[in-house]
PDB file of C-alpha atoms in Angstrom:
ATOM      1  CA  MET V   1      65.861   8.117 177.106  1.00 91.00           C
ATOM      2  CA  LEU V   2      62.923   7.415 174.527  1.00 98.00           C
ATOM      3  CA  ARG V   3      60.967   4.553 175.507  1.00 98.00           C
ATOM      4  CA  LEU V   4      58.457   3.111 172.756  1.00 98.00           C
ATOM      5  CA  GLY V   5      56.870  -0.164 172.981  1.00 97.00           C
ATOM      6  CA  THR V   6      59.980  -2.603 174.101  1.00 97.00           C
ATOM      7  CA  ARG V   7      62.492  -0.411 172.623  1.00 98.00           C
ATOM      8  CA  GLU V   8      64.657   2.026 174.333  1.00 98.00           C
ATOM      9  CA  PHE V   9      66.676   4.671 171.985  1.00 98.00           C
ATOM     10  CA  GLY V  10      69.500   6.880 173.599  1.00 97.00           C
ATOM     11  CA  THR V  11      69.583  10.635 173.338  1.00 93.00           C
ATOM     12  CA  HIS V  12      71.930  10.704 170.337  1.00 95.00           C
ATOM     13  CA  GLU V  13      70.427   7.744 168.433  1.00 97.00           C
ATOM     14  CA  PRO V  14      68.492   8.846 165.385  1.00 98.00           C
ATOM     15  CA  VAL V  15      65.480   6.839 164.793  1.00 98.00           C
ATOM     16  CA  ILE V  16      63.644   6.173 161.582  1.00 98.00           C
ATOM     17  CA  MET V  17      59.750   6.205 161.632  1.00 98.00           C
ATOM     18  CA  ALA V  18      58.778   4.484 158.090  1.00 98.00           C
ATOM     19  CA  ILE V  19      55.125   5.599 156.585  1.00 97.00           C
ATOM     20  CA  VAL V  20      52.629   2.927 155.661  1.00 96.00           C
ATOM     21  CA  ASN V  21      49.698   4.477 154.220  1.00 94.00           C
ATOM     22  CA  ARG V  22      46.687   2.259 154.327  1.00 93.00           C
ATOM     23  CA  THR V  23      44.547   4.482 151.982  1.00 90.00           C
ATOM     24  CA  PRO V  24      43.612   4.505 148.522  1.00 88.00           C
ATOM     25  CA  ASP V  25      44.683   8.276 147.515  1.00 81.00           C
ATOM     26  CA  SER V  26      47.716   8.805 149.515  1.00 80.00           C
ATOM     27  CA  PHE V  27      49.614  12.088 148.013  1.00 73.00           C
ATOM     28  CA  TYR V  28      52.953  10.279 147.563  1.00 75.00           C
ATOM     29  CA  ASP V  29      52.130   6.730 146.568  1.00 77.00           C
ATOM     30  CA  GLN V  30      48.461   7.076 145.242  1.00 71.00           C
ATOM     31  CA  GLY V  31      47.328   3.979 147.216  1.00 77.00           C
ATOM     32  CA  ALA V  32      50.513   1.449 146.870  1.00 86.00           C
ATOM     33  CA  THR V  33      50.245   0.100 150.312  1.00 86.00           C
ATOM     34  CA  PHE V  34      46.267   0.289 150.711  1.00 84.00           C
ATOM     35  CA  GLN V  35      46.275  -3.661 150.087  1.00 90.00           C
ATOM     36  CA  ASP V  36      47.511  -6.032 152.654  1.00 91.00           C
ATOM     37  CA  GLU V  37      50.352  -7.865 150.958  1.00 91.00           C
ATOM     38  CA  PRO V  38      52.007  -4.805 149.596  1.00 92.00           C
ATOM     39  CA  ALA V  39      51.520  -3.104 152.968  1.00 94.00           C
ATOM     40  CA  LEU V  40      53.130  -6.037 154.728  1.00 96.00           C
ATOM     41  CA  ALA V  41      56.084  -5.991 151.969  1.00 96.00           C
ATOM     42  CA  ARG V  42      56.444  -2.449 152.629  1.00 96.00           C
ATOM     43  CA  VAL V  43      56.984  -3.045 156.666  1.00 97.00           C
ATOM     44  CA  GLU V  44      59.288  -5.909 155.842  1.00 97.00           C
ATOM     45  CA  GLN V  45      61.777  -3.728 153.529  1.00 97.00           C
ATOM     46  CA  ALA V  46      61.223  -0.840 155.956  1.00 98.00           C
ATOM     47  CA  VAL V  47      62.805  -2.828 158.891  1.00 98.00           C
ATOM     48  CA  ALA V  48      65.414  -4.313 156.717  1.00 98.00           C
ATOM     49  CA  GLU V  49      66.446  -0.829 155.706  1.00 98.00           C
ATOM     50  CA  GLY V  50      66.876   0.673 159.240  1.00 97.00           C
ATOM     51  CA  ALA V  51      63.333   1.532 160.295  1.00 98.00           C
ATOM     52  CA  ALA V  52      62.812   0.999 164.147  1.00 98.00           C
ATOM     53  CA  ILE V  53      59.056   2.524 163.975  1.00 98.00           C
ATOM     54  CA  ILE V  54      56.300   1.760 161.423  1.00 98.00           C
ATOM     55  CA  ASP V  55      53.581   4.754 161.417  1.00 98.00           C
ATOM     56  CA  ILE V  56      50.301   3.377 159.998  1.00 97.00           C
ATOM     57  CA  GLY V  57      47.774   5.624 158.425  1.00 96.00           C
ATOM     58  CA  GLY V  58      44.366   5.198 157.513  1.00 95.00           C
ATOM     59  CA  VAL V  59      43.175   8.620 156.313  1.00 96.00           C
ATOM     60  CA  LYS V  60      44.808  10.990 153.903  1.00 92.00           C
ATOM     61  CA  ALA V  61      46.122  13.922 155.720  1.00 92.00           C
ATOM     62  CA  GLY V  62      44.601  16.297 153.188  1.00 91.00           C
ATOM     63  CA  PRO V  63      41.232  16.813 151.761  1.00 93.00           C
ATOM     64  CA  GLY V  64      39.497  14.027 149.829  1.00 90.00           C
ATOM     65  CA  GLU V  65      36.520  11.645 150.498  1.00 89.00           C
ATOM     66  CA  GLU V  66      35.122  11.550 154.128  1.00 94.00           C
ATOM     67  CA  VAL V  67      36.569   8.647 156.068  1.00 96.00           C
ATOM     68  CA  THR V  68      34.417   7.818 158.959  1.00 97.00           C
ATOM     69  CA  ALA V  69      35.988   6.259 162.074  1.00 97.00           C
ATOM     70  CA  GLU V  70      34.708   3.275 161.391  1.00 97.00           C
ATOM     71  CA  GLU V  71      36.206   3.026 157.920  1.00 96.00           C
ATOM     72  CA  GLU V  72      39.872   4.152 159.385  1.00 97.00           C
ATOM     73  CA  ALA V  73      39.475   1.572 162.038  1.00 97.00           C
ATOM     74  CA  ARG V  74      38.739  -0.845 159.689  1.00 96.00           C
ATOM     75  CA  ARG V  75      41.949   0.011 157.463  1.00 96.00           C
ATOM     76  CA  THR V  76      44.343  -0.069 160.400  1.00 97.00           C
ATOM     77  CA  VAL V  77      43.269  -2.430 163.521  1.00 97.00           C
ATOM     78  CA  GLY V  78      43.645  -5.681 161.766  1.00 96.00           C
ATOM     79  CA  PHE V  79      46.802  -4.525 160.061  1.00 96.00           C
ATOM     80  CA  VAL V  80      48.159  -3.259 163.442  1.00 98.00           C
ATOM     81  CA  ALA V  81      47.326  -6.717 164.659  1.00 97.00           C
ATOM     82  CA  GLU V  82      49.227  -8.423 162.021  1.00 96.00           C
ATOM     83  CA  VAL V  83      52.307  -6.509 162.115  1.00 97.00           C
ATOM     84  CA  ARG V  84      52.476  -7.110 165.571  1.00 98.00           C
ATOM     85  CA  ARG V  85      52.830 -10.715 165.020  1.00 97.00           C
ATOM     86  CA  ARG V  86      54.936 -10.799 162.348  1.00 96.00           C
ATOM     87  CA  PHE V  87      57.213  -8.027 163.744  1.00 97.00           C
ATOM     88  CA  PRO V  88      57.208  -8.440 167.364  1.00 97.00           C
ATOM     89  CA  ASP V  89      60.182  -6.171 168.316  1.00 96.00           C
ATOM     90  CA  VAL V  90      59.316  -3.164 165.935  1.00 98.00           C
ATOM     91  CA  VAL V  91      57.542   0.003 167.216  1.00 98.00           C
ATOM     92  CA  ILE V  92      54.042   0.569 165.725  1.00 98.00           C
ATOM     93  CA  SER V  93      52.684   3.689 165.657  1.00 98.00           C
ATOM     94  CA  VAL V  94      49.061   4.878 164.331  1.00 98.00           C
ATOM     95  CA  ASP V  95      48.666   8.542 162.638  1.00 98.00           C
ATOM     96  CA  THR V  96      45.071   9.002 163.950  1.00 98.00           C
ATOM     97  CA  TRP V  97      43.448  12.142 165.606  1.00 98.00           C
ATOM     98  CA  ARG V  98      40.303  10.161 166.682  1.00 98.00           C
ATOM     99  CA  HIS V  99      40.232   8.696 170.217  1.00 98.00           C
ATOM    100  CA  GLU V 100      37.898   5.742 169.006  1.00 98.00           C
ATOM    101  CA  VAL V 101      40.627   4.736 166.496  1.00 98.00           C
ATOM    102  CA  GLY V 102      43.252   4.979 169.024  1.00 98.00           C
ATOM    103  CA  GLU V 103      41.419   2.823 171.505  1.00 98.00           C
ATOM    104  CA  ALA V 104      40.803  -0.115 168.811  1.00 98.00           C
ATOM    105  CA  VAL V 105      44.494   0.242 167.505  1.00 98.00           C
ATOM    106  CA  CYS V 106      45.899   0.114 171.297  1.00 98.00           C
ATOM    107  CA  ARG V 107      44.000  -3.005 171.655  1.00 98.00           C
ATOM    108  CA  ALA V 108      45.566  -4.528 168.807  1.00 98.00           C
ATOM    109  CA  GLY V 109      49.175  -3.980 169.742  1.00 98.00           C
ATOM    110  CA  ALA V 110      50.170  -0.176 168.888  1.00 98.00           C
ATOM    111  CA  ASP V 111      52.844   1.381 170.773  1.00 98.00           C
ATOM    112  CA  LEU V 112      52.656   4.961 169.914  1.00 98.00           C
ATOM    113  CA  LEU V 113      49.640   7.642 168.683  1.00 98.00           C
ATOM    114  CA  ASN V 114      50.686  10.168 166.069  1.00 98.00           C
ATOM    115  CA  ASP V 115      48.452  12.811 166.751  1.00 98.00           C
ATOM    116  CA  ALA V 116      49.264  15.044 163.920  1.00 97.00           C
ATOM    117  CA  TRP V 117      46.700  17.284 163.979  1.00 97.00           C
ATOM    118  CA  GLY V 118      47.664  18.631 167.445  1.00 95.00           C
ATOM    119  CA  GLY V 119      44.849  17.505 170.127  1.00 97.00           C
ATOM    120  CA  VAL V 120      41.912  18.141 168.263  1.00 97.00           C
ATOM    121  CA  ASP V 121      40.375  15.145 170.376  1.00 98.00           C
ATOM    122  CA  PRO V 122      41.897  15.641 173.497  1.00 98.00           C
ATOM    123  CA  ARG V 123      40.392  12.073 174.414  1.00 98.00           C
ATOM    124  CA  LEU V 124      43.218  10.572 172.298  1.00 98.00           C
ATOM    125  CA  ALA V 125      45.730  11.675 175.272  1.00 98.00           C
ATOM    126  CA  GLU V 126      43.630  10.030 177.521  1.00 98.00           C
ATOM    127  CA  VAL V 127      43.557   6.651 175.453  1.00 98.00           C
ATOM    128  CA  ALA V 128      47.302   7.009 175.234  1.00 98.00           C
ATOM    129  CA  ALA V 129      47.504   7.333 179.016  1.00 98.00           C
ATOM    130  CA  ARG V 130      45.048   4.378 179.812  1.00 98.00           C
ATOM    131  CA  TYR V 131      47.139   1.963 177.616  1.00 98.00           C
ATOM    132  CA  ARG V 132      50.628   3.382 178.528  1.00 98.00           C
ATOM    133  CA  VAL V 133      51.747   3.888 175.026  1.00 98.00           C
ATOM    134  CA  GLY V 134      53.517   6.912 173.472  1.00 98.00           C
ATOM    135  CA  LEU V 135      52.209  10.019 172.128  1.00 98.00           C
ATOM    136  CA  VAL V 136      53.174  12.532 169.242  1.00 98.00           C
ATOM    137  CA  CYS V 137      52.341  16.077 170.343  1.00 98.00           C
ATOM    138  CA  THR V 138      52.131  17.825 167.047  1.00 98.00           C
ATOM    139  CA  HIS V 139      51.951  21.996 166.289  1.00 98.00           C
ATOM    140  CA  ALA V 140      48.888  22.221 163.690  1.00 98.00           C
ATOM    141  CA  GLY V 141      48.321  25.767 164.237  1.00 96.00           C
ATOM    142  CA  GLY V 142      44.667  24.962 165.390  1.00 94.00           C
ATOM    143  CA  ALA V 143      43.725  23.446 161.862  1.00 94.00           C
ATOM    144  CA  GLN V 144      40.895  21.014 161.581  1.00 94.00           C
ATOM    145  CA  PRO V 145      41.716  17.716 160.293  1.00 97.00           C
ATOM    146  CA  ARG V 146      42.215  17.458 156.849  1.00 95.00           C
ATOM    147  CA  THR V 147      42.090  20.882 155.980  1.00 95.00           C
ATOM    148  CA  ARG V 148      44.691  23.033 154.101  1.00 94.00           C
ATOM    149  CA  PRO V 149      46.386  26.236 155.543  1.00 94.00           C
ATOM    150  CA  HIS V 150      44.754  29.628 154.408  1.00 94.00           C
ATOM    151  CA  ARG V 151      46.531  32.998 154.758  1.00 96.00           C
ATOM    152  CA  VAL V 152      47.688  31.802 158.333  1.00 96.00           C
ATOM    153  CA  THR V 153      49.710  34.361 160.319  1.00 97.00           C
ATOM    154  CA  TYR V 154      52.153  34.235 163.507  1.00 98.00           C
ATOM    155  CA  ASP V 155      54.022  36.683 165.127  1.00 98.00           C
ATOM    156  CA  ASP V 156      56.335  34.362 166.074  1.00 98.00           C
ATOM    157  CA  VAL V 157      56.014  30.744 164.668  1.00 98.00           C
ATOM    158  CA  MET V 158      58.593  28.892 166.923  1.00 98.00           C
ATOM    159  CA  ALA V 159      57.018  30.524 170.074  1.00 98.00           C
ATOM    160  CA  ASP V 160      53.458  29.276 168.984  1.00 98.00           C
ATOM    161  CA  ILE V 161      54.967  25.892 168.119  1.00 98.00           C
ATOM    162  CA  LEU V 162      56.398  25.894 171.754  1.00 98.00           C
ATOM    163  CA  GLN V 163      53.566  27.096 173.507  1.00 98.00           C
ATOM    164  CA  VAL V 164      51.257  24.280 171.941  1.00 98.00           C
ATOM    165  CA  THR V 165      53.350  21.149 171.767  1.00 98.00           C
ATOM    166  CA  LEU V 166      54.753  21.823 175.333  1.00 98.00           C
ATOM    167  CA  GLY V 167      51.429  22.353 176.737  1.00 98.00           C
ATOM    168  CA  LEU V 168      50.049  19.178 175.252  1.00 98.00           C
ATOM    169  CA  ALA V 169      53.353  17.292 176.295  1.00 98.00           C
ATOM    170  CA  GLU V 170      52.767  18.428 179.934  1.00 98.00           C
ATOM    171  CA  ARG V 171      48.976  17.499 179.826  1.00 98.00           C
ATOM    172  CA  ALA V 172      49.563  14.311 178.532  1.00 98.00           C
ATOM    173  CA  VAL V 173      52.234  13.265 181.313  1.00 98.00           C
ATOM    174  CA  ALA V 174      49.816  14.826 183.593  1.00 98.00           C
ATOM    175  CA  LEU V 175      47.087  12.230 182.209  1.00 98.00           C
ATOM    176  CA  GLY V 176      49.095   9.182 182.739  1.00 98.00           C
ATOM    177  CA  VAL V 177      51.352   9.242 179.322  1.00 98.00           C
ATOM    178  CA  PRO V 178      54.636   7.862 180.367  1.00 98.00           C
ATOM    179  CA  ARG V 179      57.186  10.914 179.978  1.00 98.00           C
ATOM    180  CA  GLU V 180      59.620   8.999 178.470  1.00 98.00           C
ATOM    181  CA  SER V 181      57.219   8.261 175.497  1.00 98.00           C
ATOM    182  CA  VAL V 182      56.350  11.690 174.737  1.00 98.00           C
ATOM    183  CA  LEU V 183      57.517  13.177 171.499  1.00 98.00           C
ATOM    184  CA  ILE V 184      56.935  16.893 170.308  1.00 99.00           C
ATOM    185  CA  ASP V 185      56.479  17.793 166.706  1.00 99.00           C
ATOM    186  CA  PRO V 186      56.614  21.104 164.859  1.00 98.00           C
ATOM    187  CA  GLY V 187      54.203  19.998 162.268  1.00 98.00           C
ATOM    188  CA  HIS V 188      55.629  20.882 158.823  1.00 98.00           C
ATOM    189  CA  ASP V 189      53.033  22.140 156.374  1.00 97.00           C
ATOM    190  CA  PHE V 190      49.979  21.686 158.895  1.00 97.00           C
ATOM    191  CA  GLY V 191      48.420  24.883 159.579  1.00 97.00           C
ATOM    192  CA  LYS V 192      51.721  26.581 157.586  1.00 98.00           C
ATOM    193  CA  ASN V 193      52.845  28.050 154.699  1.00 98.00           C
ATOM    194  CA  THR V 194      56.265  27.331 153.245  1.00 98.00           C
ATOM    195  CA  ARG V 195      58.034  30.219 155.060  1.00 98.00           C
ATOM    196  CA  HIS V 196      56.655  28.979 158.390  1.00 98.00           C
ATOM    197  CA  SER V 197      57.819  25.486 157.772  1.00 98.00           C
ATOM    198  CA  LEU V 198      61.269  26.828 156.722  1.00 98.00           C
ATOM    199  CA  GLU V 199      61.734  28.690 159.607  1.00 98.00           C
ATOM    200  CA  ALA V 200      60.358  25.825 161.997  1.00 98.00           C
ATOM    201  CA  THR V 201      63.373  23.745 160.426  1.00 98.00           C
ATOM    202  CA  ARG V 202      65.982  26.737 161.318  1.00 98.00           C
ATOM    203  CA  ARG V 203      65.076  27.138 164.686  1.00 98.00           C
ATOM    204  CA  LEU V 204      64.455  23.356 165.575  1.00 98.00           C
ATOM    205  CA  ASP V 205      67.117  23.611 168.174  1.00 98.00           C
ATOM    206  CA  GLU V 206      64.834  25.633 170.399  1.00 98.00           C
ATOM    207  CA  MET V 207      62.685  22.862 170.387  1.00 98.00           C
ATOM    208  CA  VAL V 208      65.550  20.236 171.085  1.00 98.00           C
ATOM    209  CA  ALA V 209      66.612  22.440 173.935  1.00 98.00           C
ATOM    210  CA  THR V 210      63.208  21.914 175.914  1.00 98.00           C
ATOM    211  CA  GLY V 211      64.679  18.226 176.692  1.00 98.00           C
ATOM    212  CA  TRP V 212      61.594  16.469 174.864  1.00 98.00           C
ATOM    213  CA  PRO V 213      62.636  14.362 171.811  1.00 98.00           C
ATOM    214  CA  VAL V 214      61.558  15.816 168.680  1.00 98.00           C
ATOM    215  CA  LEU V 215      60.032  14.273 165.774  1.00 99.00           C
ATOM    216  CA  VAL V 216      59.999  15.583 162.386  1.00 98.00           C
ATOM    217  CA  SER V 217      57.778  14.962 159.266  1.00 98.00           C
ATOM    218  CA  LEU V 218      59.433  16.194 156.422  1.00 98.00           C
ATOM    219  CA  SER V 219      59.087  13.641 153.206  1.00 97.00           C
ATOM    220  CA  ASN V 220      58.391  14.985 150.038  1.00 97.00           C
ATOM    221  CA  LYS V 221      56.066  17.598 151.821  1.00 97.00           C
ATOM    222  CA  ASP V 222      54.804  20.740 149.962  1.00 97.00           C
ATOM    223  CA  PHE V 223      57.129  23.236 151.664  1.00 98.00           C
ATOM    224  CA  VAL V 224      60.232  21.298 149.944  1.00 98.00           C
ATOM    225  CA  GLY V 225      58.198  21.265 146.892  1.00 98.00           C
ATOM    226  CA  GLU V 226      57.722  24.989 146.869  1.00 98.00           C
ATOM    227  CA  THR V 227      61.115  25.813 148.191  1.00 98.00           C
ATOM    228  CA  LEU V 228      62.607  23.889 145.135  1.00 98.00           C
ATOM    229  CA  ASP V 229      59.503  24.308 142.542  1.00 98.00           C
ATOM    230  CA  LYS V 230      59.477  20.320 142.155  1.00 98.00           C
ATOM    231  CA  PRO V 231      56.617  17.932 141.909  1.00 96.00           C
ATOM    232  CA  VAL V 232      56.147  15.407 144.164  1.00 95.00           C
ATOM    233  CA  LYS V 233      58.085  12.796 142.944  1.00 94.00           C
ATOM    234  CA  GLU V 234      61.249  15.097 142.717  1.00 98.00           C
ATOM    235  CA  ARG V 235      61.546  15.953 146.126  1.00 98.00           C
ATOM    236  CA  VAL V 236      63.773  13.289 147.809  1.00 98.00           C
ATOM    237  CA  LEU V 237      66.864  15.535 147.287  1.00 98.00           C
ATOM    238  CA  GLY V 238      65.280  18.711 149.193  1.00 98.00           C
ATOM    239  CA  THR V 239      63.647  16.336 151.832  1.00 98.00           C
ATOM    240  CA  LEU V 240      67.271  14.460 152.441  1.00 98.00           C
ATOM    241  CA  ALA V 241      68.803  18.311 152.821  1.00 98.00           C
ATOM    242  CA  THR V 242      66.169  19.026 155.303  1.00 98.00           C
ATOM    243  CA  THR V 243      66.758  16.040 157.243  1.00 98.00           C
ATOM    244  CA  ALA V 244      70.632  16.535 157.495  1.00 98.00           C
ATOM    245  CA  VAL V 245      69.801  20.129 158.770  1.00 98.00           C
ATOM    246  CA  SER V 246      67.263  18.755 160.941  1.00 98.00           C
ATOM    247  CA  ALA V 247      69.823  15.950 162.518  1.00 98.00           C
ATOM    248  CA  TRP V 248      72.340  18.678 162.918  1.00 98.00           C
ATOM    249  CA  LEU V 249      70.128  20.654 165.282  1.00 98.00           C
ATOM    250  CA  GLY V 250      69.092  17.547 167.411  1.00 98.00           C
ATOM    251  CA  ALA V 251      66.162  16.228 166.068  1.00 98.00           C
ATOM    252  CA  GLN V 252      65.742  12.336 166.878  1.00 98.00           C
ATOM    253  CA  VAL V 253      62.849  10.797 164.999  1.00 98.00           C
ATOM    254  CA  TYR V 254      62.297  10.942 161.220  1.00 98.00           C
ATOM    255  CA  ARG V 255      59.129  10.104 159.493  1.00 98.00           C
ATOM    256  CA  VAL V 256      59.879   8.990 156.098  1.00 98.00           C
ATOM    257  CA  HIS V 257      59.057   7.394 152.985  1.00 96.00           C
ATOM    258  CA  GLU V 258      62.687   6.519 151.703  1.00 97.00           C
ATOM    259  CA  VAL V 259      64.117   4.783 154.765  1.00 98.00           C
ATOM    260  CA  ALA V 260      67.508   3.522 153.312  1.00 98.00           C
ATOM    261  CA  GLU V 261      68.461   6.856 151.879  1.00 98.00           C
ATOM    262  CA  THR V 262      67.609   8.538 155.415  1.00 98.00           C
ATOM    263  CA  ARG V 263      69.605   5.987 157.136  1.00 98.00           C
ATOM    264  CA  GLN V 264      72.760   6.942 155.214  1.00 98.00           C
ATOM    265  CA  VAL V 265      72.145  10.743 155.712  1.00 98.00           C
ATOM    266  CA  LEU V 266      71.244  10.355 159.623  1.00 98.00           C
ATOM    267  CA  ASP V 267      74.261   8.020 159.934  1.00 98.00           C
ATOM    268  CA  MET V 268      76.734  10.493 158.245  1.00 98.00           C
ATOM    269  CA  VAL V 269      75.433  13.557 160.421  1.00 98.00           C
ATOM    270  CA  ALA V 270      75.744  11.163 163.433  1.00 98.00           C
ATOM    271  CA  SER V 271      79.497  10.468 162.622  1.00 98.00           C
ATOM    272  CA  ILE V 272      80.225  14.237 161.677  1.00 98.00           C
ATOM    273  CA  ALA V 273      78.711  15.277 165.126  1.00 98.00           C
ATOM    274  CA  GLY V 274      81.220  12.537 166.967  1.00 97.00           C
ATOM    275  CA  HIS V 275      78.036  10.167 168.040  1.00 97.00           C
ATOM    276  CA  ARG V 276      78.740   7.419 165.734  1.00 97.00           C
ATOM    277  CA  PRO V 277      82.161   6.027 164.618  1.00 96.00           C
ATOM    278  CA  PRO V 278      82.664   5.548 160.824  1.00 97.00           C
ATOM    279  CA  ALA V 279      81.630   2.007 159.682  1.00 96.00           C
ATOM    280  CA  VAL V 280      85.209   1.196 158.392  1.00 95.00           C
ATOM    281  CA  ALA V 281      88.180   3.171 158.907  1.00 92.00           C
ATOM    282  CA  ARG V 282      91.116   2.049 156.714  1.00 93.00           C
ATOM    283  CA  ARG V 283      92.389   5.203 154.944  1.00 94.00           C
ATOM    284  CA  GLY V 284      95.782   6.275 155.839  1.00 94.00           C
ATOM    285  CA  LEU V 285      96.194   3.416 158.403  1.00 92.00           C
ATOM    286  CA  ALA V 286      97.185   0.684 156.057  1.00 74.00           C
TER     287      ALA V 286
END
């Protein structure tokens, strides 16, 4: 059972985490949700389309202008509080690697800290433990925040992913993070080239077999773009194909831009797998 905030999710229940970036330079929407009202409208739409988690980020993942911890907090803390007020049942996640920001957003009502840079600030897990919130433990290949991979090599990329994420997860639990609120993430594109990310996808069942719920962040990423030779705005089909494969292999949480489309893919895979009945079953019965 995965528990985040006030919500519980069954083992075979796919969960959508909708991306809401509070940045003026996000790679996908170029700051469309930087201002409060468009961002709140995005939250309302995502929840209506089936997102159970809202993932709020205050710093672009890639290189760009420096964003201090104070500025990151300014972009996220008040917004977290407002989302908490308007949507009391939604799970609020904050994408940050900094313990100072983690502390501030937990005080404002966050339920989950999404540490996409793989424990580069070990104190973030301590914050999650102190506030008894969830934690995403990600493999980033030892990369520093906001850097791009350069000639990264692994003897066995999945073996490295497992070693790092399981170590982070067990440390989190030892610190006091509730075991049922810890997720592991292979970290597509983070500290990896396209072939690494494809292999991580192909071998996701090895992560699932550990018993920890697996989160994947696939949406419109560079490994999809390079695989199909498509720009950012033409990666939706490749993303959804990767989502279907990940769902079949047992991943549970999906960090996405396109919520409605992802919901259909996940529901279809769940029905094929026998975990969800068809919404309507009339064919051949009338």
